[in-house]
């Protein structure tokens, strides 16, 4: 989780770790291509930008881990 650890915002980092640990790269890729999940944003108390950053960072860490 090298890229996730570099995130500065605590809520974004926590959600990114959750995404990394609970989602497959395929699921994260699909999520990144669609709209931000309103329910997740409300649950985690994050903005759309934070959601997008967390999903992208979790996906990048999955890709880095598999290469």
GROMACS .gro file of N, CA and C in nm:
model
  201
    1UNK      N    1   0.083  -0.119   0.000
    1UNK     CA    2   0.000   0.000   0.000
    1UNK      C    3   0.087   0.125   0.000
    2UNK      N    4   0.190   0.121  -0.080
    2UNK     CA    5   0.286   0.230  -0.083
    2UNK      C    6   0.222   0.362  -0.124
    3UNK      N    7   0.138   0.361  -0.224
    3UNK     CA    8   0.075   0.486  -0.270
    3UNK      C    9  -0.031   0.534  -0.171
    4UNK      N   10  -0.104   0.441  -0.113
    4UNK     CA   11  -0.206   0.478  -0.014
    4UNK      C   12  -0.141   0.547   0.105
    5UNK      N   13  -0.026   0.496   0.147
    5UNK     CA   14   0.044   0.554   0.262
    5UNK      C   15   0.088   0.698   0.237
    6UNK      N   16   0.096   0.739   0.111
    6UNK     CA   17   0.138   0.874   0.078
    6UNK      C   18   0.022   0.975   0.081
    7UNK      N   19  -0.102   0.925   0.088
    7UNK     CA   20  -0.216   1.016   0.094
    7UNK      C   21  -0.210   1.097   0.223
    8UNK      N   22  -0.240   1.225   0.213
    8UNK     CA   23  -0.231   1.313   0.330
    8UNK      C   24  -0.360   1.321   0.409
    9UNK      N   25  -0.473   1.313   0.339
    9UNK     CA   26  -0.602   1.326   0.407
    9UNK      C   27  -0.639   1.195   0.476
   10UNK      N   28  -0.667   1.203   0.605
   10UNK     CA   29  -0.695   1.083   0.683
   10UNK      C   30  -0.817   1.005   0.636
   11UNK      N   31  -0.924   1.074   0.603
   11UNK     CA   32  -1.046   1.005   0.558
   11UNK      C   33  -1.024   0.939   0.423
   12UNK      N   34  -0.955   1.009   0.334
   12UNK     CA   35  -0.926   0.952   0.202
   12UNK      C   36  -0.838   0.829   0.217
   13UNK      N   37  -0.736   0.838   0.303
   13UNK     CA   38  -0.646   0.726   0.325
   13UNK      C   39  -0.720   0.606   0.384
   14UNK      N   40  -0.807   0.630   0.482
   14UNK     CA   41  -0.882   0.521   0.544
   14UNK      C   42  -0.973   0.452   0.442
   15UNK      N   43  -1.040   0.531   0.359
   15UNK     CA   44  -1.128   0.471   0.258
   15UNK      C   45  -1.046   0.397   0.152
   16UNK      N   46  -0.931   0.452   0.114
   16UNK     CA   47  -0.846   0.385   0.016
   16UNK      C   48  -0.798   0.250   0.069
   17UNK      N   49  -0.760   0.246   0.197
   17UNK     CA   50  -0.718   0.118   0.257
   17UNK      C   51  -0.834   0.018   0.256
   18UNK      N   52  -0.953   0.066   0.288
   18UNK     CA   53  -1.071  -0.019   0.285
   18UNK      C   54  -1.092  -0.074   0.144
   19UNK      N   55  -1.084   0.012   0.044
   19UNK     CA   56  -1.102  -0.031  -0.095
   19UNK      C   57  -0.998  -0.135  -0.134
   20UNK      N   58  -0.873  -0.109  -0.098
   20UNK     CA   59  -0.765  -0.200  -0.132
   20UNK      C   60  -0.786  -0.338  -0.069
   21UNK      N   61  -0.828  -0.339   0.056
   21UNK     CA   62  -0.842  -0.465   0.129
   21UNK      C   63  -0.969  -0.541   0.095
   22UNK      N   64  -1.074  -0.471   0.052
   22UNK     CA   65  -1.204  -0.537   0.034
   22UNK      C   66  -1.249  -0.550  -0.111
   23UNK      N   67  -1.173  -0.494  -0.205
   23UNK     CA   68  -1.216  -0.498  -0.345
   23UNK      C   69  -1.107  -0.555  -0.434
   24UNK      N   70  -1.152  -0.621  -0.540
   24UNK     CA   71  -1.058  -0.673  -0.640
   24UNK      C   72  -1.017  -0.558  -0.733
   25UNK      N   73  -0.906  -0.573  -0.801
   25UNK     CA   74  -0.868  -0.471  -0.900
   25UNK      C   75  -0.977  -0.449  -1.005
   26UNK      N   76  -1.044  -0.558  -1.044
   26UNK     CA   77  -1.150  -0.547  -1.143
   26UNK      C   78  -1.266  -0.463  -1.091
   27UNK      N   79  -1.304  -0.485  -0.967
   27UNK     CA   80  -1.413  -0.407  -0.907
   27UNK      C   81  -1.374  -0.260  -0.893
   28UNK      N   82  -1.251  -0.234  -0.855
   28UNK     CA   83  -1.204  -0.096  -0.842
   28UNK      C   84  -1.198  -0.027  -0.979
   29UNK      N   85  -1.156  -0.102  -1.080
   29UNK     CA   86  -1.150  -0.047  -1.214
   29UNK      C   87  -1.291  -0.008  -1.262
   30UNK      N   88  -1.388  -0.094  -1.236
   30UNK     CA   89  -1.527  -0.065  -1.274
   30UNK      C   90  -1.578   0.055  -1.196
   31UNK      N   91  -1.545   0.064  -1.068
   31UNK     CA   92  -1.589   0.176  -0.986
   31UNK      C   93  -1.529   0.306  -1.036
   32UNK      N   94  -1.402   0.302  -1.075
   32UNK     CA   95  -1.334   0.422  -1.122
   32UNK      C   96  -1.394   0.475  -1.252
   33UNK      N   97  -1.451   0.386  -1.331
   33UNK     CA   98  -1.508   0.426  -1.459
   33UNK      C   99  -1.649   0.481  -1.446
   34UNK      N  100  -1.713   0.454  -1.333
   34UNK     CA  101  -1.850   0.500  -1.313
   34UNK      C  102  -1.855   0.620  -1.221
   35UNK      N  103  -1.976   0.659  -1.185
   35UNK     CA  104  -1.990   0.772  -1.092
   35UNK      C  105  -1.952   0.731  -0.949
   36UNK      N  106  -1.917   0.829  -0.870
   36UNK     CA  107  -1.883   0.804  -0.729
   36UNK      C  108  -2.005   0.745  -0.657
   37UNK      N  109  -1.979   0.654  -0.565
   37UNK     CA  110  -2.084   0.587  -0.490
   37UNK      C  111  -2.132   0.678  -0.376
   38UNK      N  112  -2.255   0.728  -0.391
   38UNK     CA  113  -2.309   0.822  -0.292
   38UNK      C  114  -2.318   0.761  -0.152
   39UNK      N  115  -2.358   0.636  -0.144
   39UNK     CA  116  -2.372   0.570  -0.014
   39UNK      C  117  -2.237   0.559   0.056
   40UNK      N  118  -2.134   0.524  -0.019
   40UNK     CA  119  -2.000   0.515   0.040
   40UNK      C  120  -1.951   0.652   0.084
   41UNK      N  121  -1.977   0.754   0.003
   41UNK     CA  122  -1.934   0.889   0.039
   41UNK      C  123  -2.000   0.934   0.168
   42UNK      N  124  -2.129   0.906   0.183
   42UNK     CA  125  -2.200   0.943   0.306
   42UNK      C  126  -2.146   0.864   0.425
   43UNK      N  127  -2.129   0.734   0.407
   43UNK     CA  128  -2.082   0.648   0.516
   43UNK      C  129  -1.944   0.690   0.565
   44UNK      N  130  -1.854   0.724   0.474
   44UNK     CA  131  -1.716   0.757   0.509
   44UNK      C  132  -1.697   0.906   0.534
   45UNK      N  133  -1.798   0.987   0.505
   45UNK     CA  134  -1.787   1.131   0.527
   45UNK      C  135  -1.686   1.196   0.436
   46UNK      N  136  -1.685   1.154   0.308
   46UNK     CA  137  -1.589   1.207   0.212
   46UNK      C  138  -1.660   1.272   0.094
   47UNK      N  139  -1.586   1.355   0.022
   47UNK     CA  140  -1.639   1.422  -0.096
   47UNK      C  141  -1.621   1.332  -0.218
   48UNK      N  142  -1.679   1.374  -0.328
   48UNK     CA  143  -1.663   1.299  -0.453
   48UNK      C  144  -1.516   1.294  -0.495
   49UNK      N  145  -1.446   1.404  -0.479
   49UNK     CA  146  -1.304   1.407  -0.512
   49UNK      C  147  -1.222   1.313  -0.426
   50UNK      N  148  -1.254   1.307  -0.297
   50UNK     CA  149  -1.183   1.215  -0.207
   50UNK      C  150  -1.214   1.070  -0.245
   51UNK      N  151  -1.339   1.043  -0.280
   51UNK     CA  152  -1.379   0.908  -0.321
   51UNK      C  153  -1.300   0.867  -0.444
   52UNK      N  154  -1.295   0.955  -0.544
   52UNK     CA  155  -1.224   0.924  -0.668
   52UNK      C  156  -1.075   0.903  -0.643
   53UNK      N  157  -1.017   0.988  -0.559
   53UNK     CA  158  -0.874   0.975  -0.528
   53UNK      C  159  -0.846   0.842  -0.457
   54UNK      N  160  -0.931   0.806  -0.362
   54UNK     CA  161  -0.911   0.682  -0.287
   54UNK      C  162  -0.922   0.560  -0.377
   55UNK      N  163  -1.023   0.556  -0.463
   55UNK     CA  164  -1.042   0.443  -0.553
   55UNK      C  165  -0.925   0.432  -0.649
   56UNK      N  166  -0.883   0.544  -0.707
   56UNK     CA  167  -0.770   0.543  -0.801
   56UNK      C  168  -0.642   0.499  -0.733
   57UNK      N  169  -0.620   0.545  -0.610
   57UNK     CA  170  -0.498   0.510  -0.538
   57UNK      C  171  -0.498   0.361  -0.500
   58UNK      N  172  -0.612   0.311  -0.455
   58UNK     CA  173  -0.622   0.168  -0.422
   58UNK      C  174  -0.597   0.083  -0.547
   59UNK      N  175  -0.652   0.125  -0.660
   59UNK     CA  176  -0.631   0.052  -0.784
   59UNK      C  177  -0.484   0.056  -0.825
   60UNK      N  178  -0.421   0.171  -0.811
   60UNK     CA  179  -0.279   0.183  -0.845
   60UNK      C  180  -0.193   0.092  -0.757
   61UNK      N  181  -0.227   0.082  -0.629
   61UNK     CA  182  -0.151  -0.006  -0.540
   61UNK      C  183  -0.171  -0.152  -0.577
   62UNK      N  184  -0.293  -0.189  -0.617
   62UNK     CA  185  -0.316  -0.327  -0.663
   62UNK      C  186  -0.229  -0.356  -0.785
   63UNK      N  187  -0.226  -0.262  -0.879
   63UNK     CA  188  -0.148  -0.281  -1.001
   63UNK      C  189   0.001  -0.291  -0.970
   64UNK      N  190   0.049  -0.207  -0.879
   64UNK     CA  191   0.191  -0.209  -0.840
   64UNK      C  192   0.227  -0.341  -0.773
   65UNK      N  193   0.134  -0.394  -0.696
   65UNK     CA  194   0.158  -0.518  -0.623
   65UNK      C  195   0.166  -0.638  -0.718
   66UNK      N  196   0.089  -0.633  -0.827
   66UNK     CA  197   0.083  -0.748  -0.918
   66UNK      C  198   0.191  -0.744  -1.026
   67UNK      N  199   0.265  -0.634  -1.035
   67UNK     CA  200   0.367  -0.627  -1.141
   67UNK      C  201   0.504  -0.670  -1.093
   0.00000   0.00000   0.00000
